[in-house]
Amino acid sequence: MIKITNLSKSYNKGLVKAVDDLTLHVKPGEIFGFLGPNGAGKTTTIKMMVGLLTPDQGSISIAGIDILKNPVEAKQNIGYVPDNPDVYERLTGMEYLNFMADVYKVPAKERKERISNLLDMFNLTHAVGDLIKSYSHGMKQKIVLTGALLHNPAVWILDEPMVGLDPKSSHLLKEFMRKHCDQGNTVFFSTHVLEVAERLCDRIGIINNGKLIAMGTMDELRHRDQAHSLENIFLELTEI
Amino acid sequence: MKTFMSLLKITLNVHFGISALKYRFTKEKKRLWEPILIILSIIIGGGAILTLYSLLLLGVFMGGQTIGHPEIVLTFAFMATQLLVLIFGIFYIMSAFYFSNDLNILIPLPLKPAEVLGVKFIIILISEYLVALPMLLPAFIIYGIGTWADIFYWLKGLILVLMSPVFPLVIAAIFAILLMRFVNIRKSKDLMVVVGSLLGLFAGLGINILTQSLPQGNEEEFIKNLIMSNTGLIEAIGNRFPPSIWATLALSSSGWQGLGYFLLFVGFSIVLLAILLWLGNAFFYKGYLSGEEIRGKAKALSAEDVEKGASKASSPVIALFKREWKLFMRTPIYVMNGLAGMIMVPFFIILPFATKSEDMEVVTSLAKDPKYALIALFVSLGLMLFASSMNLISCTSISREGRTFWISKIIPASPRDQILAKLLHSSCLSLVALIIIALPLYFLLGILLYRLIIIVFIGFLVNVLINIVGLIVDLLRPKLEWNDPQEAIKQNLNAFLAMIISLIIMLIIGGVSILLLIKGVSEFFIYGILTLIVIVLLVPSYYGLLALANKKYNSLEI
């Protein structure tokens, strides 16, 4: 479902290698957790996956479509939530959702149902008539999440999705992610919360200094490093 | 004192972007020509205005000399500067004290309110020097040289010039602090923007009327008369606003008297500053926080409302257009700068005529004379086009998206659709503006309706071209990093660049029109040629825009 091949990206005219020859595949039905210390290259990788950054080298295909060659078609299959919810502050929540539904070409009937369900789930129905300007950080995060999932994309790409969410919303989102993958779809998300990754992910990738240093199921990682918890594995691997 | 200095240092750095500039020059090394261009245009533009202003001051000085009061030039300059600082200071102070983002970081720090306030005050003071120094220094130099002043004059003057914005700024700050403590206007930041912009427009209008009322040819004589008849007036204002008189006397009197007034001026400023800091400690945070506590009451939507709101679907281009329209119309600073400017320009030009009815009669009777009707028509077209070149809508279209530009990058809408929606949006607003400009021309000059429709049509085509150029400029160098919407539209070099290109387009259209009119070519032939020229320019620029959009929407990184 997600196929990243030999992906590289550097900043400051090649001086800083943010992502270095990264290759990874995520299969349908999989929740993939993307871990790494601050500045390891997680967000840079995600931004390249959704078309926000152009790679220096390599290719990315989402649901079989190359994002560099056919960006519009590839984006139709992605639901993306950034780590910082900068949204149109002077639109109401509803106007924003309608805008997203329009550009993702969600038919009127379907959008009605999905908007109601998602707003209900995130407990946003009461606020959706207000300008986004008046929302709290968590509410903004939730409206972006709702907008990203409206078109029922096959691939969810979420950058630190739990940050800012209240425990209930965070719990519901995790359940929602599981359900989505059980239907044969894919979730790719970055996180710093190792417990969440350990419990939720089918496979985990750890990135450090732009390089993928470990990848596999929890069992594979445990076996490899003779460690019991993901925390220990993480600390050992990233300690350079 | 140490914390104060370090706070001052960091705030200066942030406010004037010193580290950011350093980074850009030493690390990123991109667009190094830009600051040079800005400085050059400031020198050229500012130099011209400064020369004119200095000539005016010289006139005032010489006029004053003939009636034995050469020092009137000092009073005039001090008074004008301090009034200007006072009026605009209120808005600067309000925005720096109460609407700036850094207060959320500063308030939790172990600093006294007076320290934070003091630092903010100094920052504004430094910004005000940009206005105050060019206004005061010429008068100071003219009087100094004109009266062969001694060394004490120059020493005292330098300090007075540097201190001159303190007094009006303190008054503005005290006013702002007391107002914010007792009246909560933090919620209506948008309203402030509108009031501020209108004030600016009226100031512009006032200056315009004033310069229009200067008789041509014998300005010097006029200024002399003006001073003779207004000495009383200046003194009267001076009495209400004594510091400008003190500053004048401090400089024009010699010996102890001069020194006395000098000390009076400096001491008064310092005492007021102390009062401000004391008030700041008592009221500054309270006023700020009382605004923070009030939140807009949520307008709860029922499940049915949600269903109703969600039922409409539109095509991506229409959805993008609607987004563009709403975000623009709901941000007052965009409307005031993008649209109001365009509509106000013709009024600025027409108003002076309207105030002098005999001129107006001559113009209208000429316009109605069939012999000159065509000339009047093309002058009207020129006016429309000039106003359109003030259009900031398209050339800031991508910049205005700012940090939300990521949404445009991830949605499955082609760059073509996105840029078309922007072109549609700016061209719609251009058409609205054109019609608003056309109406008074129609009634004032009695232009025949069919001709008016034709020039609105040609004007619209030119506007589409200008909008395309604006979008190309903004695509090439969008300003996506900003914290306040005003940075996207007012502090954006794209506006300036697009305006220059628009002026070149207008020169071409204007030049061709004049040439054809002189040659006596028939009316419809002129329309035809103009339309043809615009279309010939329009087609390649349109396709160029689409190609560029395709490239840039993919390569722009955020």
Tab-separated table of N, CA and C in Angstrom, chain B residues 85-154:
chain	number	residue	atom	x	y	z
B	85	VAL	N	3.273	61.330	15.458
B	85	VAL	CA	3.676	60.235	16.353
B	85	VAL	C	2.535	59.903	17.304
B	86	LEU	N	1.839	60.924	17.763
B	86	LEU	CA	0.729	60.708	18.696
B	86	LEU	C	-0.380	59.890	18.044
B	87	ILE	N	-0.782	60.303	16.838
B	87	ILE	CA	-1.919	59.640	16.181
B	87	ILE	C	-1.570	58.192	15.833
B	88	PHE	N	-0.431	58.001	15.165
B	88	PHE	CA	-0.098	56.636	14.763
B	88	PHE	C	0.431	55.816	15.937
B	89	GLY	N	0.994	56.540	16.922
B	89	GLY	CA	1.518	55.858	18.098
B	89	GLY	C	0.439	55.062	18.808
B	90	ILE	N	-0.776	55.611	18.878
B	90	ILE	CA	-1.854	54.907	19.573
B	90	ILE	C	-2.036	53.513	18.975
B	91	PHE	N	-1.978	53.436	17.645
B	91	PHE	CA	-2.201	52.138	17.006
B	91	PHE	C	-1.001	51.204	17.184
B	92	TYR	N	0.193	51.771	17.044
B	92	TYR	CA	1.390	50.949	17.267
B	92	TYR	C	1.367	50.375	18.677
B	93	ILE	N	1.070	51.285	19.643
B	93	ILE	CA	1.086	50.885	21.047
B	93	ILE	C	0.054	49.800	21.303
B	94	MET	N	-1.154	50.022	20.795
B	94	MET	CA	-2.208	49.038	21.001
B	94	MET	C	-1.751	47.685	20.480
B	95	SER	N	-1.195	47.669	19.270
B	95	SER	CA	-0.876	46.372	18.700
B	95	SER	C	0.321	45.747	19.406
B	96	ALA	N	1.297	46.562	19.807
B	96	ALA	CA	2.471	45.978	20.471
B	96	ALA	C	2.157	45.576	21.909
B	97	PHE	N	1.320	46.373	22.589
B	97	PHE	CA	1.040	46.097	23.998
B	97	PHE	C	0.001	44.996	24.162
B	98	TYR	N	-0.997	45.000	23.309
B	98	TYR	CA	-2.133	44.131	23.596
B	98	TYR	C	-2.417	43.060	22.562
B	99	PHE	N	-1.890	43.202	21.355
B	99	PHE	CA	-2.257	42.218	20.347
B	99	PHE	C	-1.066	41.391	19.875
B	100	SER	N	0.074	41.485	20.541
B	100	SER	CA	1.215	40.761	19.987
B	100	SER	C	1.328	39.383	20.629
B	101	ASN	N	1.866	38.460	19.842
B	101	ASN	CA	1.870	37.058	20.265
B	101	ASN	C	2.857	36.774	21.388
B	102	ASP	N	3.893	37.640	21.507
B	102	ASP	CA	4.954	37.296	22.450
B	102	ASP	C	4.533	37.444	23.911
B	103	LEU	N	3.392	38.103	24.157
B	103	LEU	CA	3.001	38.302	25.555
B	103	LEU	C	2.714	36.988	26.269
B	104	ASN	N	2.236	36.002	25.511
B	104	ASN	CA	1.983	34.697	26.127
B	104	ASN	C	3.261	34.064	26.650
B	105	ILE	N	4.383	34.438	26.034
B	105	ILE	CA	5.669	33.910	26.514
B	105	ILE	C	6.192	34.787	27.635
B	106	LEU	N	5.992	36.111	27.494
B	106	LEU	CA	6.608	37.054	28.442
B	106	LEU	C	5.909	37.078	29.808
B	107	ILE	N	4.590	36.974	29.802
B	107	ILE	CA	3.873	37.120	31.078
B	107	ILE	C	4.284	36.057	32.104
B	108	PRO	N	4.454	34.785	31.713
B	108	PRO	CA	4.860	33.803	32.739
B	108	PRO	C	6.295	33.989	33.236
B	109	LEU	N	7.104	34.800	32.560
B	109	LEU	CA	8.490	34.984	33.006
B	109	LEU	C	8.546	35.889	34.242
B	110	PRO	N	9.570	35.694	35.096
B	110	PRO	CA	9.655	36.517	36.311
B	110	PRO	C	10.134	37.937	36.016
B	111	LEU	N	9.319	38.680	35.277
B	111	LEU	CA	9.671	40.061	34.930
B	111	LEU	C	8.584	40.978	35.460
B	112	LYS	N	9.006	42.223	35.780
B	112	LYS	CA	8.001	43.198	36.212
B	112	LYS	C	7.241	43.689	34.979
B	113	PRO	N	5.917	43.955	35.119
B	113	PRO	CA	5.178	44.484	33.970
B	113	PRO	C	5.875	45.713	33.374
B	114	ALA	N	6.450	46.542	34.260
B	114	ALA	CA	7.079	47.762	33.765
B	114	ALA	C	8.269	47.445	32.864
B	115	GLU	N	8.971	46.341	33.150
B	115	GLU	CA	10.111	45.970	32.313
B	115	GLU	C	9.658	45.578	30.910
B	116	VAL	N	8.620	44.736	30.875
B	116	VAL	CA	8.085	44.306	29.578
B	116	VAL	C	7.577	45.522	28.811
B	117	LEU	N	6.825	46.361	29.527
B	117	LEU	CA	6.272	47.552	28.909
B	117	LEU	C	7.375	48.474	28.412
B	118	GLY	N	8.421	48.635	29.236
B	118	GLY	CA	9.532	49.512	28.865
B	118	GLY	C	10.205	49.042	27.586
B	119	VAL	N	10.434	47.736	27.506
B	119	VAL	CA	11.087	47.187	26.318
B	119	VAL	C	10.222	47.417	25.079
B	120	LYS	N	8.944	47.145	25.217
B	120	LYS	CA	8.046	47.342	24.083
B	120	LYS	C	8.023	48.814	23.672
B	121	PHE	N	8.078	49.690	24.691
B	121	PHE	CA	8.071	51.122	24.411
B	121	PHE	C	9.311	51.515	23.600
B	122	ILE	N	10.453	50.986	23.994
B	122	ILE	CA	11.692	51.329	23.292
B	122	ILE	C	11.648	50.855	21.832
B	123	ILE	N	11.096	49.663	21.634
B	123	ILE	CA	10.995	49.132	20.264
B	123	ILE	C	10.154	50.071	19.396
B	124	ILE	N	9.017	50.514	19.949
B	124	ILE	CA	8.159	51.406	19.174
B	124	ILE	C	8.873	52.734	18.934
B	125	LEU	N	9.584	53.191	19.980
B	125	LEU	CA	10.311	54.456	19.857
B	125	LEU	C	11.296	54.378	18.679
B	126	ILE	N	12.011	53.263	18.607
B	126	ILE	CA	12.987	53.115	17.523
B	126	ILE	C	12.282	53.121	16.161
B	127	SER	N	11.139	52.415	16.100
B	127	SER	CA	10.393	52.418	14.837
B	127	SER	C	9.924	53.815	14.488
B	128	GLU	N	9.543	54.583	15.512
B	128	GLU	CA	9.031	55.933	15.253
B	128	GLU	C	10.114	56.868	14.711
B	129	TYR	N	11.377	56.558	15.053
B	129	TYR	CA	12.456	57.405	14.520
B	129	TYR	C	12.456	57.405	13.003
B	130	LEU	N	11.988	56.303	12.419
B	130	LEU	CA	11.931	56.240	10.963
B	130	LEU	C	11.054	57.346	10.404
B	131	VAL	N	10.060	57.763	11.192
B	131	VAL	CA	9.186	58.858	10.768
B	131	VAL	C	9.733	60.184	11.292
B	132	ALA	N	10.120	60.169	12.561
B	132	ALA	CA	10.464	61.426	13.218
B	132	ALA	C	11.752	62.042	12.660
B	133	LEU	N	12.774	61.229	12.447
B	133	LEU	CA	14.053	61.809	12.007
B	133	LEU	C	13.954	62.498	10.648
B	134	PRO	N	13.346	61.843	9.637
B	134	PRO	CA	13.236	62.555	8.357
B	134	PRO	C	12.377	63.807	8.445
B	135	MET	N	11.468	63.855	9.420
B	135	MET	CA	10.616	65.037	9.534
B	135	MET	C	11.317	66.172	10.267
B	136	LEU	N	12.146	65.796	11.279
B	136	LEU	CA	12.736	66.838	12.118
B	136	LEU	C	14.097	67.316	11.619
B	137	LEU	N	14.915	66.378	11.181
B	137	LEU	CA	16.298	66.745	10.848
B	137	LEU	C	16.394	67.867	9.803
B	138	PRO	N	15.590	67.811	8.707
B	138	PRO	CA	15.722	68.902	7.740
B	138	PRO	C	15.469	70.274	8.360
B	139	ALA	N	14.402	70.369	9.198
B	139	ALA	CA	14.089	71.661	9.825
B	139	ALA	C	15.234	72.099	10.738
B	140	PHE	N	15.738	71.135	11.497
B	140	PHE	CA	16.830	71.391	12.440
B	140	PHE	C	18.061	71.907	11.691
B	141	ILE	N	18.366	71.261	10.566
B	141	ILE	CA	19.550	71.650	9.795
B	141	ILE	C	19.335	72.997	9.107
B	142	ILE	N	18.135	73.164	8.521
B	142	ILE	CA	17.862	74.429	7.819
B	142	ILE	C	17.991	75.618	8.775
B	143	TYR	N	17.389	75.489	9.970
B	143	TYR	CA	17.446	76.603	10.921
B	143	TYR	C	18.881	76.807	11.399
B	144	GLY	N	19.561	75.693	11.684
B	144	GLY	CA	20.934	75.767	12.194
B	144	GLY	C	21.855	76.481	11.225
B	145	ILE	N	21.773	76.104	9.968
B	145	ILE	CA	22.652	76.722	8.973
B	145	ILE	C	22.196	78.149	8.676
B	146	GLY	N	20.849	78.293	8.565
B	146	GLY	CA	20.290	79.606	8.202
B	146	GLY	C	20.578	80.682	9.232
B	147	THR	N	20.761	80.298	10.498
B	147	THR	CA	20.982	81.329	11.521
B	147	THR	C	22.411	81.285	12.080
B	148	TRP	N	23.289	80.533	11.399
B	148	TRP	CA	24.676	80.382	11.869
B	148	TRP	C	24.721	79.981	13.336
B	149	ALA	N	24.008	78.936	13.688
B	149	ALA	CA	23.892	78.556	15.087
B	149	ALA	C	25.225	78.047	15.650
B	150	ASP	N	25.373	78.180	16.972
B	150	ASP	CA	26.635	77.752	17.603
B	150	ASP	C	26.580	76.268	17.980
B	151	ILE	N	27.653	75.792	18.573
B	151	ILE	CA	27.791	74.371	18.898
B	151	ILE	C	26.709	73.893	19.867
B	152	PHE	N	26.291	74.803	20.800
B	152	PHE	CA	25.277	74.409	21.774
B	152	PHE	C	23.961	74.072	21.089
B	153	TYR	N	23.673	74.844	20.028
B	153	TYR	CA	22.442	74.576	19.272
B	153	TYR	C	22.446	73.147	18.762
B	154	TRP	N	23.584	72.745	18.162
B	154	TRP	CA	23.636	71.400	17.563
B	154	TRP	C	23.567	70.322	18.634
